[in-house]
Amino acid sequence: MKTYETVMKLALERGFYFPSCEIYSDALAGFWEYGPTGTKIKNNFIELWRRELLRRDDMIEIDGSQIMSRSVFVASGHLDNFTDPILKCKNCGSTFRADRYITEKTGKDVPELLSGNEIDKLVNQYNLKCASCKGTFHESSRFNMMFKVEIGPSKEEAYLRPETCQTIFVDFSRIFKTMRGRLPLAVAQVGKSFRNEIAPRQSLLRLREFYQAEIEVFCNPNRLNDLPKFEQVKDTRLTLFIDNSARDISAQEAVEQGLLPNKLVAYYMSLLAMFYSRTGLSMERTRFRKLSDDEKAFYASTAFDFEVETSNGWLELVACNYRSDYDLSKHAAISKQNLNVIDPSNNTKVLPHIFELSMGIDRSIYSILEHSYYEDLESDRVVLKLVPQIAPILVGIFPLVTKDGLREKAQEIHAMLKLDYPVFYDESGSIGRRYRRLEEVGAPFALTIDNQTMNDDTVTIRYRDSMKQERIKVSDIAKVLDTIIKSK
Amino acid sequence: MKTYETVMKLALERGFYFPSCEIYSDALAGFWEYGPTGTKIKNNFIELWRRELLRRDDMIEIDGSQIMSRSVFVASGHLDNFTDPILKCKNCGSTFRADRYITEKTGKDVPELLSGNEIDKLVNQYNLKCASCKGTFHESSRFNMMFKVEIGPSKEEAYLRPETCQTIFVDFSRIFKTMRGRLPLAVAQVGKSFRNEIAPRQSLLRLREFYQAEIEVFCNPNRLNDLPKFEQVKDTRLTLFIDNSARDISAQEAVEQGLLPNKLVAYYMSLLAMFYSRTGLSMERTRFRKLSDDEKAFYASTAFDFEVETSNGWLELVACNYRSDYDLSKHAAISKQNLNVIDPSNNTKVLPHIFELSMGIDRSIYSILEHSYYEDLESDRVVLKLVPQIAPILVGIFPLVTKDGLREKAQEIHAMLKLDYPVFYDESGSIGRRYRRLEEVGAPFALTIDNQTMNDDTVTIRYRDSMKQERIKVSDIAKVLDTIIKSK
């Protein structure tokens, strides 16, 4: 049993995540908090993303404002097009997201991009009424999903960004200059984005305020196969899901067979797969699904979703889009700035194209929790098999008993480690119970301080997954932990 | 010369920070981005805050939604009281923050808490007119500084939080239960807050969207001196600025002499001072200033601002407020939830009091940059003397020349270190020029790979501040860096 509900129960009980403002009756759907353990997992996830993607590839990272000017979203198209179709009841005013409502009531798959006319036709055809009061609906309309905010006493119009990448596009020109940029240049950002979803649901899976980690690779469209570093990843195995069939293939073969359009796209998809393999996701339950023409944005020549299989079905974690020069050409046109740069490798001016890896952090966290959840029915243990780099606690520190100086010795070891490692001191309850509590939040190791410690300065290290124990010297603990964390 | 303008110039040229949406004519005042180097400095600052405050004191950290329900701000008082007085021109509509405008035009110090009547009286007395068009003003009014957002198609009223601490108050009950909390319990959060300032200015010093790092210590008001861990900090030197005079005093003496009200307050102020001493701020240019009765909030029985001296005068970095039970009692009343907890140490039910350390991150970053800025006029060097824990780059890696295999050797060392340390590879320009570039962004160390490296596998490590150089083994680099970073 690893269902959405099981994970949710653990999340609520162990401080992973819980609803925002829950003590109030006007708490709003689609807003969740990371609790103490969840915050650590989320932060660890982001640090691993920095390590395995940003530092590995020498990317640069920025951190921009979440509130952005109106012009940005004129240029991006969000002001006109970032809408969902809605149905509003004439009688009680209840509002529903039209495409989902029709699917729910008729069992038919309804494309997201349906026109208003087509929606109204379906509502009539199936004689759909309001779920709340059986009233009839107004003609369908469009609801813009951006949150508007008014700035200053003169109420200048601005918006909470619906995606972090707009910051990167708008800042590109300055970044390229001040950082002595050369194409291809990957610029990353992690931060909050905001979408006024009509029907947010399932906690971390569809939020109105959520974390994204986006990477925008600015590149010369004429040099997408001129990428020596592709050599380093060419043997990476990728699961490509194209036209309803999955194939396991190396990055190199995927380029050679034309399944991926060029080395640059294949390189970054490979880095992404390598990153996720280190987060503890079961990679055999992931895939890169190629989007069909009616799913992908009109400007995207190549679009793959990195998906993961959960108890809720396949879930999109990362959108991998080749966005061409759509973003920079729109921003250049509306801002009237020249955003061309020089590519010294062939000394030409070029408006960079963009390949993007747009990651949803909250969904990734949920998926990792679900894939890590393990119930041992025999021993009635619940174990969260998080990898050391993601676990909120790396190692528990337990005095076997609190007398005979063991407490003080354990506290001394705790103090020695706690500034540099995520350790957790616990002396309450039986040692077995302490192991259980630790396993439920995914800590991979426990150190026990016993009477032998007082004689030979060794402790027992217990490995969560194998439940094996061995003795190590107190002076070696840091080295053992470093070796585990810094594995390449 | 270490003025605001000097630091700003460096910030813009070297990717520390720059205005948001600057390519657009409707870019808004009060919104800034952290560029690639600034993002690293800001993230390092937050990591150091986690290390020196959170982990040192076994605090817990949460990360909540920025958009919060209306009721939260009914309870907190922000909906009614979080306002600034404004003057609006009858003729051209220009708006000014009243207290500041009066001070600017009359040279008189005007208290922030002036009533509307008092403001209008001053406007008449000094015959103040609109600075833009010389028009006359409407009667003064109040402008609420929260940003309102409308949620979902039914437009439920919500707000961007004006301070991160509200999340902690609202979530306290669940956190205390799920984390097996015991008083005193310190809960921390780092994240964005939003204030619709009438006249944002001076880049990071007064933003409309800004980073806070807040620590809320929930405590039993009857046991504020029952704190064994106070022993660990009792000798910490604190500069208290009370009634216009500064005294340098130990934490213990400050409590004994009644300058600080209890050990709990003194303990956390000591931790804070120790933290800042590790960020590279010149501590002799900092102080805890005791707020006078007309400066502090009515619920605060003790209020100190941790201030730093900059070229702009004394700047508040952290508000240290003993908030009593104001927050939890208001939230309990409006939510109709019982927020009492049991303190097992004397087995009583108690509504916890709160002592808070409310830190502005952006201002802290600015102050660190200003205090670290150093110009050597003789050699025409600009050096940013950032401490290793804050520096965006820890070590530069330079091949002396690119031939004879030195480039490949340098790249190999770079690859060996880059996943775990913030390193920067540079081969362009003379070695002197590369040192300069590194010094301007505050990197404390450089490694040079030369011909001797090829023979004996040693490199030259150069120390920024002393400009000394010595040879170390390649296999020892990681150990040397670890020793520097993990200093206790």
PDB file of N, CA and C in Angstrom, chain A residues 42-120:
ATOM      1  N   LYS A  42      12.757  19.438   1.105  1.00  0.00           N
ATOM      2  CA  LYS A  42      12.664  20.369  -0.033  1.00  0.00           C
ATOM      3  C   LYS A  42      13.984  21.089  -0.249  1.00  0.00           C
ATOM      4  N   ASN A  43      14.588  21.575   0.818  1.00  0.00           N
ATOM      5  CA  ASN A  43      15.880  22.269   0.687  1.00  0.00           C
ATOM      6  C   ASN A  43      16.975  21.322   0.199  1.00  0.00           C
ATOM      7  N   ASN A  44      16.968  20.082   0.690  1.00  0.00           N
ATOM      8  CA  ASN A  44      17.952  19.098   0.224  1.00  0.00           C
ATOM      9  C   ASN A  44      17.773  18.814  -1.260  1.00  0.00           C
ATOM     10  N   PHE A  45      16.516  18.714  -1.678  1.00  0.00           N
ATOM     11  CA  PHE A  45      16.222  18.485  -3.089  1.00  0.00           C
ATOM     12  C   PHE A  45      16.817  19.609  -3.930  1.00  0.00           C
ATOM     13  N   ILE A  46      16.621  20.844  -3.480  1.00  0.00           N
ATOM     14  CA  ILE A  46      17.138  21.993  -4.230  1.00  0.00           C
ATOM     15  C   ILE A  46      18.672  21.981  -4.240  1.00  0.00           C
ATOM     16  N   GLU A  47      19.279  21.631  -3.110  1.00  0.00           N
ATOM     17  CA  GLU A  47      20.747  21.563  -3.077  1.00  0.00           C
ATOM     18  C   GLU A  47      21.279  20.484  -4.009  1.00  0.00           C
ATOM     19  N   LEU A  48      20.562  19.368  -4.086  1.00  0.00           N
ATOM     20  CA  LEU A  48      20.987  18.296  -4.991  1.00  0.00           C
ATOM     21  C   LEU A  48      20.839  18.741  -6.452  1.00  0.00           C
ATOM     22  N   TRP A  49      19.758  19.468  -6.730  1.00  0.00           N
ATOM     23  CA  TRP A  49      19.551  20.054  -8.063  1.00  0.00           C
ATOM     24  C   TRP A  49      20.722  20.988  -8.394  1.00  0.00           C
ATOM     25  N   ARG A  50      21.126  21.802  -7.422  1.00  0.00           N
ATOM     26  CA  ARG A  50      22.268  22.703  -7.655  1.00  0.00           C
ATOM     27  C   ARG A  50      23.535  21.897  -7.933  1.00  0.00           C
ATOM     28  N   ARG A  51      23.733  20.824  -7.153  1.00  0.00           N
ATOM     29  CA  ARG A  51      24.956  20.051  -7.288  1.00  0.00           C
ATOM     30  C   ARG A  51      24.998  19.304  -8.619  1.00  0.00           C
ATOM     31  N   GLU A  52      23.930  18.579  -8.908  1.00  0.00           N
ATOM     32  CA  GLU A  52      23.955  17.646 -10.024  1.00  0.00           C
ATOM     33  C   GLU A  52      23.656  18.291 -11.371  1.00  0.00           C
ATOM     34  N   LEU A  53      22.986  19.426 -11.362  1.00  0.00           N
ATOM     35  CA  LEU A  53      22.717  20.097 -12.631  1.00  0.00           C
ATOM     36  C   LEU A  53      23.543  21.370 -12.757  1.00  0.00           C
ATOM     37  N   LEU A  54      23.397  22.290 -11.795  1.00  0.00           N
ATOM     38  CA  LEU A  54      24.042  23.597 -11.949  1.00  0.00           C
ATOM     39  C   LEU A  54      25.561  23.506 -11.867  1.00  0.00           C
ATOM     40  N   ARG A  55      26.071  22.900 -10.792  1.00  0.00           N
ATOM     41  CA  ARG A  55      27.525  22.886 -10.634  1.00  0.00           C
ATOM     42  C   ARG A  55      28.175  21.915 -11.618  1.00  0.00           C
ATOM     43  N   ARG A  56      27.510  20.788 -11.855  1.00  0.00           N
ATOM     44  CA  ARG A  56      28.073  19.821 -12.792  1.00  0.00           C
ATOM     45  C   ARG A  56      28.246  20.447 -14.169  1.00  0.00           C
ATOM     46  N   ASP A  57      27.280  21.301 -14.561  1.00  0.00           N
ATOM     47  CA  ASP A  57      27.336  21.877 -15.901  1.00  0.00           C
ATOM     48  C   ASP A  57      27.831  23.330 -15.900  1.00  0.00           C
ATOM     49  N   ASP A  58      28.331  23.834 -14.778  1.00  0.00           N
ATOM     50  CA  ASP A  58      28.780  25.235 -14.705  1.00  0.00           C
ATOM     51  C   ASP A  58      27.694  26.217 -15.142  1.00  0.00           C
ATOM     52  N   MET A  59      26.472  25.977 -14.715  1.00  0.00           N
ATOM     53  CA  MET A  59      25.384  26.920 -14.998  1.00  0.00           C
ATOM     54  C   MET A  59      25.479  28.101 -14.047  1.00  0.00           C
ATOM     55  N   ILE A  60      24.729  29.147 -14.322  1.00  0.00           N
ATOM     56  CA  ILE A  60      24.638  30.230 -13.358  1.00  0.00           C
ATOM     57  C   ILE A  60      23.192  30.335 -12.869  1.00  0.00           C
ATOM     58  N   GLU A  61      23.062  30.873 -11.670  1.00  0.00           N
ATOM     59  CA  GLU A  61      21.748  30.925 -11.024  1.00  0.00           C
ATOM     60  C   GLU A  61      21.437  32.368 -10.649  1.00  0.00           C
ATOM     61  N   ILE A  62      20.207  32.755 -10.849  1.00  0.00           N
ATOM     62  CA  ILE A  62      19.766  34.078 -10.397  1.00  0.00           C
ATOM     63  C   ILE A  62      18.551  33.912  -9.495  1.00  0.00           C
ATOM     64  N   ASP A  63      18.135  35.018  -8.850  1.00  0.00           N
ATOM     65  CA  ASP A  63      16.960  34.970  -7.990  1.00  0.00           C
ATOM     66  C   ASP A  63      16.244  36.311  -8.097  1.00  0.00           C
ATOM     67  N   GLY A  64      15.157  36.313  -8.827  1.00  0.00           N
ATOM     68  CA  GLY A  64      14.477  37.574  -9.151  1.00  0.00           C
ATOM     69  C   GLY A  64      13.155  37.753  -8.447  1.00  0.00           C
ATOM     70  N   SER A  65      12.565  38.915  -8.670  1.00  0.00           N
ATOM     71  CA  SER A  65      11.290  39.262  -8.036  1.00  0.00           C
ATOM     72  C   SER A  65      10.157  38.396  -8.560  1.00  0.00           C
ATOM     73  N   GLN A  66       9.232  38.121  -7.678  1.00  0.00           N
ATOM     74  CA  GLN A  66       8.061  37.336  -8.049  1.00  0.00           C
ATOM     75  C   GLN A  66       6.972  38.226  -8.645  1.00  0.00           C
ATOM     76  N   ILE A  67       6.937  39.468  -8.189  1.00  0.00           N
ATOM     77  CA  ILE A  67       6.010  40.442  -8.776  1.00  0.00           C
ATOM     78  C   ILE A  67       6.723  41.081  -9.957  1.00  0.00           C
ATOM     79  N   MET A  68       6.068  41.044 -11.117  1.00  0.00           N
ATOM     80  CA  MET A  68       6.705  41.591 -12.316  1.00  0.00           C
ATOM     81  C   MET A  68       5.755  42.526 -13.052  1.00  0.00           C
ATOM     82  N   SER A  69       6.331  43.387 -13.862  1.00  0.00           N
ATOM     83  CA  SER A  69       5.573  44.424 -14.567  1.00  0.00           C
ATOM     84  C   SER A  69       4.615  43.830 -15.603  1.00  0.00           C
ATOM     85  N   ARG A  70       3.581  44.582 -15.895  1.00  0.00           N
ATOM     86  CA  ARG A  70       2.587  44.168 -16.870  1.00  0.00           C
ATOM     87  C   ARG A  70       3.198  43.839 -18.226  1.00  0.00           C
ATOM     88  N   SER A  71       4.118  44.671 -18.692  1.00  0.00           N
ATOM     89  CA  SER A  71       4.695  44.478 -20.037  1.00  0.00           C
ATOM     90  C   SER A  71       5.287  43.087 -20.229  1.00  0.00           C
ATOM     91  N   VAL A  72       5.844  42.541 -19.154  1.00  0.00           N
ATOM     92  CA  VAL A  72       6.452  41.214 -19.243  1.00  0.00           C
ATOM     93  C   VAL A  72       5.424  40.209 -19.748  1.00  0.00           C
ATOM     94  N   PHE A  73       4.196  40.349 -19.261  1.00  0.00           N
ATOM     95  CA  PHE A  73       3.173  39.349 -19.586  1.00  0.00           C
ATOM     96  C   PHE A  73       2.369  39.702 -20.825  1.00  0.00           C
ATOM     97  N   VAL A  74       2.529  40.943 -21.295  1.00  0.00           N
ATOM     98  CA  VAL A  74       2.084  41.277 -22.647  1.00  0.00           C
ATOM     99  C   VAL A  74       2.989  40.521 -23.614  1.00  0.00           C
ATOM    100  N   ALA A  75       4.287  40.654 -23.381  1.00  0.00           N
ATOM    101  CA  ALA A  75       5.262  40.013 -24.273  1.00  0.00           C
ATOM    102  C   ALA A  75       5.154  38.490 -24.229  1.00  0.00           C
ATOM    103  N   SER A  76       5.016  37.936 -23.045  1.00  0.00           N
ATOM    104  CA  SER A  76       5.014  36.473 -22.914  1.00  0.00           C
ATOM    105  C   SER A  76       3.722  35.854 -23.436  1.00  0.00           C
ATOM    106  N   GLY A  77       2.693  36.684 -23.571  1.00  0.00           N
ATOM    107  CA  GLY A  77       1.402  36.171 -24.018  1.00  0.00           C
ATOM    108  C   GLY A  77       0.485  35.754 -22.886  1.00  0.00           C
ATOM    109  N   HIS A  78       0.979  35.757 -21.642  1.00  0.00           N
ATOM    110  CA  HIS A  78       0.146  35.298 -20.527  1.00  0.00           C
ATOM    111  C   HIS A  78      -1.086  36.167 -20.311  1.00  0.00           C
ATOM    112  N   LEU A  79      -0.967  37.448 -20.596  1.00  0.00           N
ATOM    113  CA  LEU A  79      -2.096  38.332 -20.327  1.00  0.00           C
ATOM    114  C   LEU A  79      -3.288  37.966 -21.218  1.00  0.00           C
ATOM    115  N   ASP A  80      -2.987  37.577 -22.440  1.00  0.00           N
ATOM    116  CA  ASP A  80      -4.053  37.192 -23.368  1.00  0.00           C
ATOM    117  C   ASP A  80      -4.430  35.721 -23.275  1.00  0.00           C
ATOM    118  N   ASN A  81      -3.419  34.886 -23.069  1.00  0.00           N
ATOM    119  CA  ASN A  81      -3.653  33.454 -23.330  1.00  0.00           C
ATOM    120  C   ASN A  81      -3.598  32.525 -22.128  1.00  0.00           C
ATOM    121  N   PHE A  82      -3.173  33.038 -20.966  1.00  0.00           N
ATOM    122  CA  PHE A  82      -2.988  32.119 -19.841  1.00  0.00           C
ATOM    123  C   PHE A  82      -4.309  31.947 -19.108  1.00  0.00           C
ATOM    124  N   THR A  83      -5.231  31.292 -19.796  1.00  0.00           N
ATOM    125  CA  THR A  83      -6.590  31.204 -19.278  1.00  0.00           C
ATOM    126  C   THR A  83      -7.072  29.762 -19.264  1.00  0.00           C
ATOM    127  N   ASP A  84      -8.030  29.512 -18.399  1.00  0.00           N
ATOM    128  CA  ASP A  84      -8.737  28.237 -18.384  1.00  0.00           C
ATOM    129  C   ASP A  84     -10.202  28.526 -18.718  1.00  0.00           C
ATOM    130  N   PRO A  85     -10.848  27.577 -19.404  1.00  0.00           N
ATOM    131  CA  PRO A  85     -12.275  27.772 -19.682  1.00  0.00           C
ATOM    132  C   PRO A  85     -13.090  27.486 -18.416  1.00  0.00           C
ATOM    133  N   ILE A  86     -14.079  28.314 -18.138  1.00  0.00           N
ATOM    134  CA  ILE A  86     -14.909  28.049 -16.953  1.00  0.00           C
ATOM    135  C   ILE A  86     -16.395  28.039 -17.294  1.00  0.00           C
ATOM    136  N   LEU A  87     -17.121  27.328 -16.459  1.00  0.00           N
ATOM    137  CA  LEU A  87     -18.574  27.294 -16.518  1.00  0.00           C
ATOM    138  C   LEU A  87     -19.093  27.866 -15.205  1.00  0.00           C
ATOM    139  N   LYS A  88     -20.004  28.849 -15.302  1.00  0.00           N
ATOM    140  CA  LYS A  88     -20.518  29.468 -14.093  1.00  0.00           C
ATOM    141  C   LYS A  88     -22.026  29.265 -14.053  1.00  0.00           C
ATOM    142  N   CYS A  89     -22.535  28.873 -12.906  1.00  0.00           N
ATOM    143  CA  CYS A  89     -23.960  28.583 -12.758  1.00  0.00           C
ATOM    144  C   CYS A  89     -24.764  29.881 -12.698  1.00  0.00           C
ATOM    145  N   LYS A  90     -25.839  29.949 -13.473  1.00  0.00           N
ATOM    146  CA  LYS A  90     -26.701  31.139 -13.474  1.00  0.00           C
ATOM    147  C   LYS A  90     -27.416  31.310 -12.153  1.00  0.00           C
ATOM    148  N   ASN A  91     -27.636  30.214 -11.488  1.00  0.00           N
ATOM    149  CA  ASN A  91     -28.442  30.231 -10.262  1.00  0.00           C
ATOM    150  C   ASN A  91     -27.603  30.510  -9.010  1.00  0.00           C
ATOM    151  N   CYS A  92     -26.598  29.662  -8.740  1.00  0.00           N
ATOM    152  CA  CYS A  92     -25.861  29.790  -7.471  1.00  0.00           C
ATOM    153  C   CYS A  92     -24.473  30.380  -7.622  1.00  0.00           C
ATOM    154  N   GLY A  93     -24.035  30.589  -8.862  1.00  0.00           N
ATOM    155  CA  GLY A  93     -22.731  31.219  -9.064  1.00  0.00           C
ATOM    156  C   GLY A  93     -21.541  30.282  -8.945  1.00  0.00           C
ATOM    157  N   SER A  94     -21.788  29.003  -8.650  1.00  0.00           N
ATOM    158  CA  SER A  94     -20.656  28.061  -8.570  1.00  0.00           C
ATOM    159  C   SER A  94     -19.909  28.025  -9.895  1.00  0.00           C
ATOM    160  N   THR A  95     -18.603  27.861  -9.807  1.00  0.00           N
ATOM    161  CA  THR A  95     -17.768  27.918 -11.009  1.00  0.00           C
ATOM    162  C   THR A  95     -16.951  26.640 -11.122  1.00  0.00           C
ATOM    163  N   PHE A  96     -16.823  26.141 -12.331  1.00  0.00           N
ATOM    164  CA  PHE A  96     -16.088  24.911 -12.567  1.00  0.00           C
ATOM    165  C   PHE A  96     -15.143  25.091 -13.740  1.00  0.00           C
ATOM    166  N   ARG A  97     -14.034  24.386 -13.697  1.00  0.00           N
ATOM    167  CA  ARG A  97     -13.158  24.403 -14.867  1.00  0.00           C
ATOM    168  C   ARG A  97     -13.803  23.532 -15.935  1.00  0.00           C
ATOM    169  N   ALA A  98     -14.101  24.130 -17.081  1.00  0.00           N
ATOM    170  CA  ALA A  98     -15.003  23.523 -18.054  1.00  0.00           C
ATOM    171  C   ALA A  98     -14.519  22.174 -18.572  1.00  0.00           C
ATOM    172  N   ASP A  99     -13.263  22.121 -19.035  1.00  0.00           N
ATOM    173  CA  ASP A  99     -12.810  20.871 -19.665  1.00  0.00           C
ATOM    174  C   ASP A  99     -12.848  19.710 -18.672  1.00  0.00           C
ATOM    175  N   ARG A 100     -12.392  19.986 -17.431  1.00  0.00           N
ATOM    176  CA  ARG A 100     -12.375  18.926 -16.425  1.00  0.00           C
ATOM    177  C   ARG A 100     -13.803  18.513 -16.050  1.00  0.00           C
ATOM    178  N   TYR A 101     -14.700  19.491 -15.964  1.00  0.00           N
ATOM    179  CA  TYR A 101     -16.086  19.224 -15.570  1.00  0.00           C
ATOM    180  C   TYR A 101     -16.764  18.321 -16.597  1.00  0.00           C
ATOM    181  N   ILE A 102     -16.518  18.651 -17.844  1.00  0.00           N
ATOM    182  CA  ILE A 102     -17.139  17.850 -18.909  1.00  0.00           C
ATOM    183  C   ILE A 102     -16.597  16.415 -18.869  1.00  0.00           C
ATOM    184  N   THR A 103     -15.265  16.283 -18.707  1.00  0.00           N
ATOM    185  CA  THR A 103     -14.665  14.944 -18.615  1.00  0.00           C
ATOM    186  C   THR A 103     -15.263  14.166 -17.453  1.00  0.00           C
ATOM    187  N   GLU A 104     -15.372  14.836 -16.323  1.00  0.00           N
ATOM    188  CA  GLU A 104     -15.857  14.190 -15.106  1.00  0.00           C
ATOM    189  C   GLU A 104     -17.293  13.695 -15.281  1.00  0.00           C
ATOM    190  N   LYS A 105     -18.112  14.521 -15.915  1.00  0.00           N
ATOM    191  CA  LYS A 105     -19.539  14.197 -16.014  1.00  0.00           C
ATOM    192  C   LYS A 105     -19.850  13.247 -17.159  1.00  0.00           C
ATOM    193  N   THR A 106     -19.017  13.275 -18.223  1.00  0.00           N
ATOM    194  CA  THR A 106     -19.337  12.464 -19.398  1.00  0.00           C
ATOM    195  C   THR A 106     -18.397  11.282 -19.548  1.00  0.00           C
ATOM    196  N   GLY A 107     -17.265  11.308 -18.819  1.00  0.00           N
ATOM    197  CA  GLY A 107     -16.280  10.256 -19.009  1.00  0.00           C
ATOM    198  C   GLY A 107     -15.473  10.398 -20.274  1.00  0.00           C
ATOM    199  N   LYS A 108     -15.726  11.472 -21.029  1.00  0.00           N
ATOM    200  CA  LYS A 108     -14.987  11.684 -22.290  1.00  0.00           C
ATOM    201  C   LYS A 108     -13.709  12.477 -22.029  1.00  0.00           C
ATOM    202  N   ASP A 109     -12.664  12.132 -22.742  1.00  0.00           N
ATOM    203  CA  ASP A 109     -11.431  12.914 -22.680  1.00  0.00           C
ATOM    204  C   ASP A 109     -11.632  14.213 -23.456  1.00  0.00           C
ATOM    205  N   VAL A 110     -11.483  15.349 -22.768  1.00  0.00           N
ATOM    206  CA  VAL A 110     -11.697  16.628 -23.436  1.00  0.00           C
ATOM    207  C   VAL A 110     -10.362  17.359 -23.534  1.00  0.00           C
ATOM    208  N   PRO A 111      -9.943  17.736 -24.740  1.00  0.00           N
ATOM    209  CA  PRO A 111      -8.664  18.447 -24.859  1.00  0.00           C
ATOM    210  C   PRO A 111      -8.694  19.786 -24.114  1.00  0.00           C
ATOM    211  N   GLU A 112      -7.519  20.181 -23.581  1.00  0.00           N
ATOM    212  CA  GLU A 112      -7.419  21.418 -22.813  1.00  0.00           C
ATOM    213  C   GLU A 112      -7.705  22.648 -23.668  1.00  0.00           C
ATOM    214  N   LEU A 113      -7.447  22.535 -24.966  1.00  0.00           N
ATOM    215  CA  LEU A 113      -7.458  23.735 -25.807  1.00  0.00           C
ATOM    216  C   LEU A 113      -8.794  23.966 -26.526  1.00  0.00           C
ATOM    217  N   LEU A 114      -9.858  23.370 -26.028  1.00  0.00           N
ATOM    218  CA  LEU A 114     -11.181  23.509 -26.643  1.00  0.00           C
ATOM    219  C   LEU A 114     -11.623  24.972 -26.706  1.00  0.00           C
ATOM    220  N   SER A 115     -12.304  25.352 -27.791  1.00  0.00           N
ATOM    221  CA  SER A 115     -12.827  26.719 -27.900  1.00  0.00           C
ATOM    222  C   SER A 115     -14.114  26.848 -27.086  1.00  0.00           C
ATOM    223  N   GLY A 116     -14.515  28.089 -26.841  1.00  0.00           N
ATOM    224  CA  GLY A 116     -15.743  28.350 -26.094  1.00  0.00           C
ATOM    225  C   GLY A 116     -16.960  27.731 -26.755  1.00  0.00           C
ATOM    226  N   ASN A 117     -17.025  27.877 -28.062  1.00  0.00           N
ATOM    227  CA  ASN A 117     -18.135  27.293 -28.833  1.00  0.00           C
ATOM    228  C   ASN A 117     -18.241  25.789 -28.648  1.00  0.00           C
ATOM    229  N   GLU A 118     -17.080  25.148 -28.734  1.00  0.00           N
ATOM    230  CA  GLU A 118     -17.055  23.689 -28.611  1.00  0.00           C
ATOM    231  C   GLU A 118     -17.507  23.254 -27.213  1.00  0.00           C
ATOM    232  N   ILE A 119     -17.084  24.039 -26.211  1.00  0.00           N
ATOM    233  CA  ILE A 119     -17.492  23.721 -24.842  1.00  0.00           C
ATOM    234  C   ILE A 119     -19.005  23.856 -24.690  1.00  0.00           C
ATOM    235  N   ASP A 120     -19.549  24.969 -25.175  1.00  0.00           N
ATOM    236  CA  ASP A 120     -20.994  25.192 -25.042  1.00  0.00           C
ATOM    237  C   ASP A 120     -21.790  24.099 -25.762  1.00  0.00           C
TER     238      ASP A 120
END
